[in-house]
mmCIF file of C-alpha atoms and ligand atoms in Angstrom:
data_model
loop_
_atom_site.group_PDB
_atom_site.id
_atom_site.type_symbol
_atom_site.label_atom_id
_atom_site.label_comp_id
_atom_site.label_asym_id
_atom_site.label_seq_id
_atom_site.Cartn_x
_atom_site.Cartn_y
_atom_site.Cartn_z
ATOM 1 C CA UNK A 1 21.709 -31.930 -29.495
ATOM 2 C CA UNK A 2 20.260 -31.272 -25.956
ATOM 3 C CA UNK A 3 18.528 -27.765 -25.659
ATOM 4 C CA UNK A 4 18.811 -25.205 -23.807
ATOM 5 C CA UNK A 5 16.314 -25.185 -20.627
ATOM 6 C CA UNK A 6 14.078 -22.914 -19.372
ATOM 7 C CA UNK A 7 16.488 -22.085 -16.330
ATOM 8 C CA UNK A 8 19.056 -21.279 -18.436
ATOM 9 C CA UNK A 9 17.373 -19.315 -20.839
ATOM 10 C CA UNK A 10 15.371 -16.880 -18.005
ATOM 11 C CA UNK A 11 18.833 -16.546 -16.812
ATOM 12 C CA UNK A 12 19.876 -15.407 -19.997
ATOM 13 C CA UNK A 13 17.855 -12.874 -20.037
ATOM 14 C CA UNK A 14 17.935 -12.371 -16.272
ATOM 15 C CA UNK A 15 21.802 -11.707 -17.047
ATOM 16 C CA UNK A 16 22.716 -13.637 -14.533
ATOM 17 C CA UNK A 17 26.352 -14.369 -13.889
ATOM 18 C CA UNK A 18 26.762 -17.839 -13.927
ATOM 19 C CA UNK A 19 26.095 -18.835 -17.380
ATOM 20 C CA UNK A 20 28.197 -19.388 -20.254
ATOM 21 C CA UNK A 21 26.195 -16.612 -22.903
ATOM 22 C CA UNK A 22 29.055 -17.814 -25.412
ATOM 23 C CA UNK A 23 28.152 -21.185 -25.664
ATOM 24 C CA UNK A 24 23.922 -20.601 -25.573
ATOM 25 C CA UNK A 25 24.689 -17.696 -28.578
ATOM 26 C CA UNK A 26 26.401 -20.372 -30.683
ATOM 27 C CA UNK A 27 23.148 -22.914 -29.765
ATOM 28 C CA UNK A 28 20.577 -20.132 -30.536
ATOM 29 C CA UNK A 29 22.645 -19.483 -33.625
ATOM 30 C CA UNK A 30 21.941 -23.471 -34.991
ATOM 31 C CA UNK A 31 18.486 -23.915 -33.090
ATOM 32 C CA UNK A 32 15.225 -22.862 -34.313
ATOM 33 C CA UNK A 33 13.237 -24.616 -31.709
ATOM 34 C CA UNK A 34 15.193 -22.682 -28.545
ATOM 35 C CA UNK A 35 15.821 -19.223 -30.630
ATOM 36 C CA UNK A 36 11.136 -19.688 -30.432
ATOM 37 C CA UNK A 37 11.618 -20.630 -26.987
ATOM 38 C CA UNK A 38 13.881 -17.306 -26.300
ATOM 39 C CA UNK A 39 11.595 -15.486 -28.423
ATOM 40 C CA UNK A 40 8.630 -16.396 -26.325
ATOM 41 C CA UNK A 41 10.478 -15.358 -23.110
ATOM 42 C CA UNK A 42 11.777 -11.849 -24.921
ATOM 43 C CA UNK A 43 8.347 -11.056 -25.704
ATOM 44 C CA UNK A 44 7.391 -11.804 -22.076
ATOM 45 C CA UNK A 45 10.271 -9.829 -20.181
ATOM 46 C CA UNK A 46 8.634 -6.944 -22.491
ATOM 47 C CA UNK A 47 5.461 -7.337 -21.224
ATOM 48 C CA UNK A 48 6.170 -7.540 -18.263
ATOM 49 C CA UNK A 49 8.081 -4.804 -18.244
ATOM 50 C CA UNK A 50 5.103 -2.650 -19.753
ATOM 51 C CA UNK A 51 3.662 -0.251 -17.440
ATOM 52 C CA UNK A 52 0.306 1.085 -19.169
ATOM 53 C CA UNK A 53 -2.712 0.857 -17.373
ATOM 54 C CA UNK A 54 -0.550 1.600 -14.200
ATOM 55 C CA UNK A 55 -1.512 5.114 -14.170
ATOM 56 C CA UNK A 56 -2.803 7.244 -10.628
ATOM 57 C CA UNK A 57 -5.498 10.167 -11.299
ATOM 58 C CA UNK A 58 -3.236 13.359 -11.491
ATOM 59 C CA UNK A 59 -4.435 14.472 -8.130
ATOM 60 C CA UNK A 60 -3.322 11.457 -6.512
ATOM 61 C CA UNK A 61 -0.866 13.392 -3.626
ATOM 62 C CA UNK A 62 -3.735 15.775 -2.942
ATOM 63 C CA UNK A 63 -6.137 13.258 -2.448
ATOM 64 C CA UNK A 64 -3.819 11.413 0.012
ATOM 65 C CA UNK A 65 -3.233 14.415 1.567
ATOM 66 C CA UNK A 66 -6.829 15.421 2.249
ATOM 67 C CA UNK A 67 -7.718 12.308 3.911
ATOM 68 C CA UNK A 68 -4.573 12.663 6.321
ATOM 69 C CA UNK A 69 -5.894 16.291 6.919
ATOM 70 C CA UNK A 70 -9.415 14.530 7.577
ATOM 71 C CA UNK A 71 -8.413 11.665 10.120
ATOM 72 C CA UNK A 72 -6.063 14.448 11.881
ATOM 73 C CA UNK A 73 -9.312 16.774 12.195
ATOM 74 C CA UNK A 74 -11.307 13.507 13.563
ATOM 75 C CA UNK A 75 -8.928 13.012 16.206
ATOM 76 C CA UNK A 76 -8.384 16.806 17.457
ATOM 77 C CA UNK A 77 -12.324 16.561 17.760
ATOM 78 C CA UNK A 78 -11.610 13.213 20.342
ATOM 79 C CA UNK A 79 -8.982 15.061 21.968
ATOM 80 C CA UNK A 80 -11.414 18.203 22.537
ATOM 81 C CA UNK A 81 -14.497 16.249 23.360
ATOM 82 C CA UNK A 82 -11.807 13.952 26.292
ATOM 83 C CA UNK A 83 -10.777 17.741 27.287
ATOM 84 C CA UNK A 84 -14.190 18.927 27.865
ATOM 85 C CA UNK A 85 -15.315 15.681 29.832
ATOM 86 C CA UNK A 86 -12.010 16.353 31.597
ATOM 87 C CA UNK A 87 -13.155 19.610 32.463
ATOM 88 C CA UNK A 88 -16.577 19.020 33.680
ATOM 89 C CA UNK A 89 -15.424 16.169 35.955
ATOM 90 C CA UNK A 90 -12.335 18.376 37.403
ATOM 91 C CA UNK A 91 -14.848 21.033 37.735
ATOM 92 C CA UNK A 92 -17.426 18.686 39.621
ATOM 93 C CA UNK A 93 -15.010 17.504 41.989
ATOM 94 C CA UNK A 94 -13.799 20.794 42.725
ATOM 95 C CA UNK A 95 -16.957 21.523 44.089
ATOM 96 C CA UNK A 96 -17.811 18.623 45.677
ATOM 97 C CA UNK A 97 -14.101 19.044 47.389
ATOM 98 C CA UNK A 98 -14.880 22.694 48.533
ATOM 99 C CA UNK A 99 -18.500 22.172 49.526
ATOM 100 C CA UNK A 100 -20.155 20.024 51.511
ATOM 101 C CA UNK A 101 -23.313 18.916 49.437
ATOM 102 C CA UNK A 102 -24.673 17.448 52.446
ATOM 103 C CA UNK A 103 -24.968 20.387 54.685
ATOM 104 C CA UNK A 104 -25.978 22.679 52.604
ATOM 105 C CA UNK A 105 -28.840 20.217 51.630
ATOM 106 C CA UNK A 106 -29.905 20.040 55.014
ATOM 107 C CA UNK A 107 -29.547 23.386 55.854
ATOM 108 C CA UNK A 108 -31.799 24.065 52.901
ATOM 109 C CA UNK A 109 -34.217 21.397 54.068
ATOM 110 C CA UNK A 110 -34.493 23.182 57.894
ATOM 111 C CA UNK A 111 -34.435 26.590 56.645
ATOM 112 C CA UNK A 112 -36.713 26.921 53.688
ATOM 113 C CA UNK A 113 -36.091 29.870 51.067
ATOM 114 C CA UNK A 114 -34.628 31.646 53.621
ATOM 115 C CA UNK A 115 -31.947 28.991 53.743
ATOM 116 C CA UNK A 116 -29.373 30.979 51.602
ATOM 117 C CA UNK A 117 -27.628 31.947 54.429
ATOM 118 C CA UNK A 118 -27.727 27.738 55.218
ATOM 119 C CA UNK A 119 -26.115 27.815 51.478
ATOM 120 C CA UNK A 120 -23.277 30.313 52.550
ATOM 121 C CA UNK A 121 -22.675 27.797 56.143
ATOM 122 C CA UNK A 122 -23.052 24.841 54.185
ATOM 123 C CA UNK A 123 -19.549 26.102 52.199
ATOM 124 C CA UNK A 124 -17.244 26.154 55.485
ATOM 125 C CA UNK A 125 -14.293 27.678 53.806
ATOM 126 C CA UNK A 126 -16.266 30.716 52.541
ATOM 127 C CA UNK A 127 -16.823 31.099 56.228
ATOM 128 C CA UNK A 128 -13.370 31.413 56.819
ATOM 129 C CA UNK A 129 -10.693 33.827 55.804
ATOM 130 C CA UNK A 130 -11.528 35.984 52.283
ATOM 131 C CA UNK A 131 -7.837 34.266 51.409
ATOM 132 C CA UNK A 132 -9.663 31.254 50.907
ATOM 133 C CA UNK A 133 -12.528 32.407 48.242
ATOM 134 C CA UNK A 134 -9.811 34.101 46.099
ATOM 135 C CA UNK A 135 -7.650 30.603 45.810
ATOM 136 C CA UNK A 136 -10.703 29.099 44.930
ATOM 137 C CA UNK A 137 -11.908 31.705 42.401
ATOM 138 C CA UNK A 138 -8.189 31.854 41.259
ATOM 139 C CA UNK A 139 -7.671 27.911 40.604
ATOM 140 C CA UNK A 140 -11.308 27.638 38.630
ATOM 141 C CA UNK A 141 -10.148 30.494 36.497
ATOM 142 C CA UNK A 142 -6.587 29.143 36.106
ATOM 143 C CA UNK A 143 -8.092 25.626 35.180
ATOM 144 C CA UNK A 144 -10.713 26.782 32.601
ATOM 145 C CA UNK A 145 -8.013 28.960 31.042
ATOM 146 C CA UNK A 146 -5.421 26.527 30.527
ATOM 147 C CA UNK A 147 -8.090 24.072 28.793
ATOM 148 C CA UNK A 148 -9.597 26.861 26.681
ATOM 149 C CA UNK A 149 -5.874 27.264 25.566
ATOM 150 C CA UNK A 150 -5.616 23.680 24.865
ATOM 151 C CA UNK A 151 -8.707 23.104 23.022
ATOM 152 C CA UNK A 152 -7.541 26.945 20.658
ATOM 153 C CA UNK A 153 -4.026 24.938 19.913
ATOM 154 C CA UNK A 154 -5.677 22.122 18.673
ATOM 155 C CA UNK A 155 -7.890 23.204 16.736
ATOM 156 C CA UNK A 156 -5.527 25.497 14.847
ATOM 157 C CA UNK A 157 -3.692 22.075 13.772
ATOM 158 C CA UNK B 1 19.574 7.181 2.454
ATOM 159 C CA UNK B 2 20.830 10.489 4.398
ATOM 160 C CA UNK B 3 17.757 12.273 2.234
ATOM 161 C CA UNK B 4 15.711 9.560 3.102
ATOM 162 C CA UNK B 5 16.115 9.868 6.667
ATOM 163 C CA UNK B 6 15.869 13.381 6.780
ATOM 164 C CA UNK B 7 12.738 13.204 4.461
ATOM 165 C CA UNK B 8 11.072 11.103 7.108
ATOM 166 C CA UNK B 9 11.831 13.095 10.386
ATOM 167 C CA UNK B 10 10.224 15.581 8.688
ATOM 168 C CA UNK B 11 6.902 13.894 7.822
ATOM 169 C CA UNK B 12 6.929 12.405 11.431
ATOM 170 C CA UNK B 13 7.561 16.206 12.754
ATOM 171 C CA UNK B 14 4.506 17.012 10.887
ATOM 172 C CA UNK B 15 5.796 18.591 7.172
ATOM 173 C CA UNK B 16 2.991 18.235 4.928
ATOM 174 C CA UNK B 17 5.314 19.440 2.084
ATOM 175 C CA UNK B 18 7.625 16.338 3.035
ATOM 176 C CA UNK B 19 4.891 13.496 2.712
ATOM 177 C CA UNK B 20 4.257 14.877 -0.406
ATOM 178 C CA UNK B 21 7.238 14.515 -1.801
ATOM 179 C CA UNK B 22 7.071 10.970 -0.578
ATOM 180 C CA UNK B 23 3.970 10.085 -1.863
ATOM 181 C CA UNK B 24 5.397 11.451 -5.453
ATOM 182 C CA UNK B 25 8.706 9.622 -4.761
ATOM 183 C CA UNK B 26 6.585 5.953 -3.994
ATOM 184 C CA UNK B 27 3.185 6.440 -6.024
ATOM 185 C CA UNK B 28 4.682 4.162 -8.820
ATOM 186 C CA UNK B 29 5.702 1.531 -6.646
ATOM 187 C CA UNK B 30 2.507 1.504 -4.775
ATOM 188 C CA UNK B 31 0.461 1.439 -8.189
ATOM 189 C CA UNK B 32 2.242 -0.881 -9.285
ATOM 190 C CA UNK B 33 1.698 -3.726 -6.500
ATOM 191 C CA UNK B 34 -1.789 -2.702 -5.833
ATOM 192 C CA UNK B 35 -2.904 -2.689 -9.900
ATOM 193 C CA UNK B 36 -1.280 -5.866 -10.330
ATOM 194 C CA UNK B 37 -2.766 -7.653 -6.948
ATOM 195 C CA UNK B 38 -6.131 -6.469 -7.676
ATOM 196 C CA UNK B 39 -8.489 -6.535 -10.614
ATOM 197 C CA UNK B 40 -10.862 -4.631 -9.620
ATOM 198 C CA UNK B 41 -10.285 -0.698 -11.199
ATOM 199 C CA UNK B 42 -13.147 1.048 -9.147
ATOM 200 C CA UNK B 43 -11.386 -0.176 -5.430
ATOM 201 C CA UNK B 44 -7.506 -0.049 -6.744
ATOM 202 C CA UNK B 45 -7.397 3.835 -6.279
ATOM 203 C CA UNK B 46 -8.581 3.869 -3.260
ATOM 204 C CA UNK B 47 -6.106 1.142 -1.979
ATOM 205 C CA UNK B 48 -3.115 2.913 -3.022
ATOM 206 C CA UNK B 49 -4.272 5.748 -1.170
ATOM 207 C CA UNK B 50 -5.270 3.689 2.246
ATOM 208 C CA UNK B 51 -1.880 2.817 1.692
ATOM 209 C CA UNK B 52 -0.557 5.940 1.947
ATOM 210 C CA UNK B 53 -2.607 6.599 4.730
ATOM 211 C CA UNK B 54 -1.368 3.932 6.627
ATOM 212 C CA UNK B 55 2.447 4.595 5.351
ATOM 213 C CA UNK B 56 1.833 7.778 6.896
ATOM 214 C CA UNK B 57 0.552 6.615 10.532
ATOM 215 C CA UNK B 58 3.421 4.000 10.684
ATOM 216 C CA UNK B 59 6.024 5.812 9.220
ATOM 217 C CA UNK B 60 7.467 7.009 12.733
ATOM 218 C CA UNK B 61 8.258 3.281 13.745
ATOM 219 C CA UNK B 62 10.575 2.503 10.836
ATOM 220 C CA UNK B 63 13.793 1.821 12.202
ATOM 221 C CA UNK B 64 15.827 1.764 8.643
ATOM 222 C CA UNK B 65 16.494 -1.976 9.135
ATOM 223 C CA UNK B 66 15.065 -2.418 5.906
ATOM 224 C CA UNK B 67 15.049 0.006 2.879
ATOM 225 C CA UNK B 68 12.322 2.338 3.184
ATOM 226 C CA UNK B 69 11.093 1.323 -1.002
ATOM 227 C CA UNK B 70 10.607 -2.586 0.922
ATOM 228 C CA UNK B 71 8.705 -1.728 3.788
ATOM 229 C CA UNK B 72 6.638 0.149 1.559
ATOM 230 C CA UNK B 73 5.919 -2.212 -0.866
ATOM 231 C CA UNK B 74 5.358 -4.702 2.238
ATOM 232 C CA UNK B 75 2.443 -2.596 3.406
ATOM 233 C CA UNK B 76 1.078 -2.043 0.035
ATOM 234 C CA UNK B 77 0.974 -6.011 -0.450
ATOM 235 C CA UNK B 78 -0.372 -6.653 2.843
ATOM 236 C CA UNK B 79 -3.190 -3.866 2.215
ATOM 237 C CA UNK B 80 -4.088 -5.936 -0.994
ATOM 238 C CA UNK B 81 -3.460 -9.144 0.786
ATOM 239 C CA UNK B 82 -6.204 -8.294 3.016
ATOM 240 C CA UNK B 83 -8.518 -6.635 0.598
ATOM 241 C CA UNK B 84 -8.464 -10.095 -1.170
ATOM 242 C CA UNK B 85 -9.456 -11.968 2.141
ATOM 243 C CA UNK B 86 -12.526 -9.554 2.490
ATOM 244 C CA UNK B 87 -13.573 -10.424 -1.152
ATOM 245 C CA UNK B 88 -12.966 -13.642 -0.827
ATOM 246 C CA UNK B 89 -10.424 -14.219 -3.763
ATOM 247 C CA UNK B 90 -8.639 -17.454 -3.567
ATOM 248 C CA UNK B 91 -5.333 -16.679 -2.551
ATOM 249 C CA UNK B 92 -2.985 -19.720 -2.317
ATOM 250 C CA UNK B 93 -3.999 -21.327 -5.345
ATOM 251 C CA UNK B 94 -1.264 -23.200 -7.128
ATOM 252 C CA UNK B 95 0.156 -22.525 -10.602
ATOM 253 C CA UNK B 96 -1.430 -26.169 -11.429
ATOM 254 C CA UNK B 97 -4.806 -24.300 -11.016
ATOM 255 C CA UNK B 98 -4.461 -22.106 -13.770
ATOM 256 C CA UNK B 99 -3.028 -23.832 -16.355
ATOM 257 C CA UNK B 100 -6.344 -26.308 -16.422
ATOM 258 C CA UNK B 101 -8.374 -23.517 -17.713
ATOM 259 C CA UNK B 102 -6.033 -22.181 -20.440
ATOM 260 C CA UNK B 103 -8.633 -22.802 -22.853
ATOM 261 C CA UNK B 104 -11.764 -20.457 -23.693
ATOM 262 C CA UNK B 105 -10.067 -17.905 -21.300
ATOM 263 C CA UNK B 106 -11.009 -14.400 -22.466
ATOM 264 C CA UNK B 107 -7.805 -13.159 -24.377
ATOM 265 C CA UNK B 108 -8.565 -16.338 -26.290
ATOM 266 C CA UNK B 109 -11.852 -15.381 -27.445
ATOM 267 C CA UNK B 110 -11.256 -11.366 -28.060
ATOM 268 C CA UNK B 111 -8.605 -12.291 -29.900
ATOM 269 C CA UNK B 112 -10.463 -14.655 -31.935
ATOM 270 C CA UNK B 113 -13.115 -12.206 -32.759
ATOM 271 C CA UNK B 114 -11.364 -10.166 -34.838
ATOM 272 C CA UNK B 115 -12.259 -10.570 -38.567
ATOM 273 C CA UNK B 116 -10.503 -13.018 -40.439
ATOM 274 C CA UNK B 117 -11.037 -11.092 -43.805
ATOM 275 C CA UNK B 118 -9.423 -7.539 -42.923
ATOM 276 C CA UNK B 119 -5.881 -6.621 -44.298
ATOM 277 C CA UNK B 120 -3.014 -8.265 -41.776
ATOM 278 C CA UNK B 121 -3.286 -6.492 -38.985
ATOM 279 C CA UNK B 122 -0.143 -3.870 -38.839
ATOM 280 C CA UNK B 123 3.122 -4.608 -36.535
ATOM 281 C CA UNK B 124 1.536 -2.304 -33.943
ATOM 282 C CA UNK B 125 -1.950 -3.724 -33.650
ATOM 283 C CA UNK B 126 0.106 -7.644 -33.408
ATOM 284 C CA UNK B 127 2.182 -5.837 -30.319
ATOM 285 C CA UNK B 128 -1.270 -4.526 -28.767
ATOM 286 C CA UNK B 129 -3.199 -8.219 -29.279
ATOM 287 C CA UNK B 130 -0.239 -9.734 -27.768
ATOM 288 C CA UNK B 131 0.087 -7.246 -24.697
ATOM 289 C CA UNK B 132 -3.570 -8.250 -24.204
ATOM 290 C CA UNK B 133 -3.113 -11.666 -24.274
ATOM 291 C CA UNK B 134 -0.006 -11.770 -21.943
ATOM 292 C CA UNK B 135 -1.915 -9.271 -19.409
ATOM 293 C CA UNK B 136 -4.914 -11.381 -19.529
ATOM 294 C CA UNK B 137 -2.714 -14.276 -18.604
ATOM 295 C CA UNK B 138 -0.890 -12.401 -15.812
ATOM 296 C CA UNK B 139 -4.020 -11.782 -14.356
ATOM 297 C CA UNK B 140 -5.102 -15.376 -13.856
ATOM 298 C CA UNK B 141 -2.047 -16.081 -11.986
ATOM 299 C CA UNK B 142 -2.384 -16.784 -7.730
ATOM 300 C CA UNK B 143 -1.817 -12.950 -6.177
ATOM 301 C CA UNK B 144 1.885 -13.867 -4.667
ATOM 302 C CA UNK B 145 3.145 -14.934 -8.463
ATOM 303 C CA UNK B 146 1.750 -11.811 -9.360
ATOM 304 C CA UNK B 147 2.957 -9.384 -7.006
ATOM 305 C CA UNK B 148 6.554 -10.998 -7.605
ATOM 306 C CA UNK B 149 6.535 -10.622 -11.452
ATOM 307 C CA UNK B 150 5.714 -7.333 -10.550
ATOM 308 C CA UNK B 151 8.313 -6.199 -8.080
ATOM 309 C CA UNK B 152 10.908 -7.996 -9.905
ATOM 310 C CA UNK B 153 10.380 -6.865 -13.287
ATOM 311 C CA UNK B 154 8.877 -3.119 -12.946
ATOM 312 C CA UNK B 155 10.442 -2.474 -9.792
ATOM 313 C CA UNK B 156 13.373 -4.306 -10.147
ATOM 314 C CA UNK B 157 13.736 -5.385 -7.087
ATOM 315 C CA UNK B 158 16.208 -8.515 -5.867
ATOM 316 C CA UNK B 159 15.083 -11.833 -4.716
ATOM 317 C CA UNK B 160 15.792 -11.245 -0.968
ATOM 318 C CA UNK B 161 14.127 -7.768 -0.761
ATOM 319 C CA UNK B 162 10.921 -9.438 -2.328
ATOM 320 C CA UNK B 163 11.510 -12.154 -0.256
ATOM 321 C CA UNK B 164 10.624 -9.350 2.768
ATOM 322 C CA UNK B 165 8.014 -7.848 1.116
ATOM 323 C CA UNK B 166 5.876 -11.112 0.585
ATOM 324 C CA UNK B 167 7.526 -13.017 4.043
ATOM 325 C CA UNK B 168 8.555 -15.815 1.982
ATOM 326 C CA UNK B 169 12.101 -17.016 1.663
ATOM 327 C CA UNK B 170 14.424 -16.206 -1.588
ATOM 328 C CA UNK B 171 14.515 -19.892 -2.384
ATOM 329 C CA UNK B 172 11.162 -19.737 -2.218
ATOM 330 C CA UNK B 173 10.432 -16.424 -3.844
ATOM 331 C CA UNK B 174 13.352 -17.670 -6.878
ATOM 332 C CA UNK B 175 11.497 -20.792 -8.005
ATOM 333 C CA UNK B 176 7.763 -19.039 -8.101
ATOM 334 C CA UNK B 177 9.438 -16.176 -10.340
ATOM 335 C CA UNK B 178 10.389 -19.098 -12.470
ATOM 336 C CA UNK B 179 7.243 -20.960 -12.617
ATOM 337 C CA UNK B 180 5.425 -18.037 -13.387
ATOM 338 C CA UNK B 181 7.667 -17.221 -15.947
ATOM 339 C CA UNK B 182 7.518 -20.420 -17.458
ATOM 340 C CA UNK B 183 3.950 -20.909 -17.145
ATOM 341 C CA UNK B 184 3.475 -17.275 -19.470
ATOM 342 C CA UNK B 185 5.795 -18.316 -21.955
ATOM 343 C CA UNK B 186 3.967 -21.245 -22.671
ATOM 344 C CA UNK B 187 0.577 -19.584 -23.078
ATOM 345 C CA UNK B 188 2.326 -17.555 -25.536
ATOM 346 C CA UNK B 189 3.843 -20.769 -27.584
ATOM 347 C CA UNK B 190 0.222 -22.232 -27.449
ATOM 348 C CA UNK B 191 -1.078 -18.671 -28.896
ATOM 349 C CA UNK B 192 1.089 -17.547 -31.558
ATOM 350 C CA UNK B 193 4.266 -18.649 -33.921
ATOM 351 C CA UNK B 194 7.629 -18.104 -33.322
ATOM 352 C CA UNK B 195 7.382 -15.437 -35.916
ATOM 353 C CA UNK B 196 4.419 -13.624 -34.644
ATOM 354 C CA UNK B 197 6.387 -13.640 -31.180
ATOM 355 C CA UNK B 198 9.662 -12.160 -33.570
ATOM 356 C CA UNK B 199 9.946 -8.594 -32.962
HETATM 357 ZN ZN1 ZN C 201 17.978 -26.014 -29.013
#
């Protein structure tokens, strides 16, 4: 009497299709050595199937969801510290594009303390129209306001 | 899979409420792959929740090609996968491997230490010795052989969507179920009688 194999009897119990459970019933029925053998595997599909020890701490979700809270909260703080940089090098160029560093150095350099007025020359547009100090005034407010904005959004996140 | 979708383009438009729910809806599955894959309870914890994590950061690049319960349990593997690296735990041993030290493993020797003169230990306590024994065994299986018992038999998942999970093919992913398999059910027959294996 050959027995029944290992393939066939995990696919037994797998339920697979393409066996014949009519004919291994009858050789489990008259064989001692395979009805062990299934035994064995029974057992095992149990085990396997057991799920204790597989067991999260309660507060599992909340835990998760702290640390996404936490890495969100590192990253606003990038974002506001790239802002600020942003800022201060906008703001720099700003006044290296409306004054001339160079002139009023000199002029401070020829004209001593009482080189303020060299200060005022050394900014040419403030020697122009009054237009010109209110677009400037205007587009250093505008700026810081829009990043102050920025910086309120994020941080409410 | 219409939930599912909607579930998602939630979390990605930034619902807390909604990745909670999906953490609830996955938190077995994750436990599951992660507890199995590694032994060691004080890290496992904290790998189903980097898991999360990362489920979360990713989670706007899933394109539904897959289900979403696959490429979850694909990240959850990986994370262990690469845990296992770091600590340096063999990872492609063969099933050869482990059967040469079958004997004076450790389910072996609790087992043997119980008192031979108490009363027969009831139906219950035989059920408990022999969950031991079979986890015991699991455990000394290669992490792949593990993680597919797993999927397959508490997840009950199919041969191809494990064969995603792990990147290997079904064939493939088929024959190491049966191995495995195998393997276990002859530690048991080397344990205990057919009758002690009886329910
Ligand atoms: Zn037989």
């Amino acid at each position: 009497m050959k027995h029944l194999s290992d393939a066939e009897l995990q696919a037994y119990l797998d339920r697979e299709a393409s066996i014949s459970r009519e004919e291994m019933e009858a050789h489990l029925h008259a064989c001692a050595h395979c009805r062990s053998n299934l035994a064995a595997y029974r057992r095992l599909y149990g085990g396997l199937k057991d799920e204790t020890g597989f067991l999260l701490s309660a507060n599992f979700a909340d835990a998760v969801a702290a640390r996404i809270e936490k890495r969100g909260e590192r990253k606003a703080d990038l974002l506001e510290l790239s802002l600020i940089v942003t800022a201060l090098i906008s703001g720099l160029a700003a006044v290296l594009y409306f004054f001339d560093p160079g002139a009023v150095f000199k002029n401070l350099l020829q004209q001593g303390v009482a080189g303020i007025s060299g200060l005022m020359r050394g900014i040419p547009l403030l020697q122009g129209s009054s237009l010109h100090i209110l677009l400037f005034t205007a587009a250093i407010l505008a700026l810081v306001g829009i990043l102050d904005k920025m910086i309120f959004q994020f941080r409410q996140r | 899979m219409q939930a599912e979708k909607e579930l998602i383009d939630k979390i990605v438009a930034g619902d807390a409420q909604a990745f909670r729910v999906l953490v609830e809806n996955y938190q077995r599955l994750v436990c599951h792959v992660v507890f199995r894959m590694v032994a060691n309870e004080a890290d496992r914890e904290e790998l189903c929740q980097e898991v999360f994590v990362k489920i979360y950061q990713h989670l706007k690049n899933f394109n539904f090609q897959s289900k979403l319960s696959t490429w979850i349990a694909r990240i959850a593997y990986n994370t262990c996968i690469n845990y296992l690296k770091k600590k340096k735990a063999p990872l492609y041993d063969d099933l050869a491997g482990t059967e040469a030290d079958s004997p004076g493993d450790r389910a072996v020797s609790f087992i043997e230490s119980v008192p031979g003169e108490l009363p027969l230990p009831d139906e219950f306590a035989v059920n408990r010795e022999i969950r031991l024994f079979l986890h015991e065994a699991i455990s000394e299986l290669p992490p792949q052989y593990r993680a597919i018992l797993t999927l397959y038999h508490l997840d009950e998942m199919s041969y191809k969507e494990i064969g995603e999970i792990i990147n290997l093919p079904e064939g493939t992913v088929k024959s190491y179920l049966f191995r495995a398999r195998k393997l276990l059910k002859e530690r048991m027959l080397e344990k205990y009688s057919a009758e002690e294996l009886l329910p």
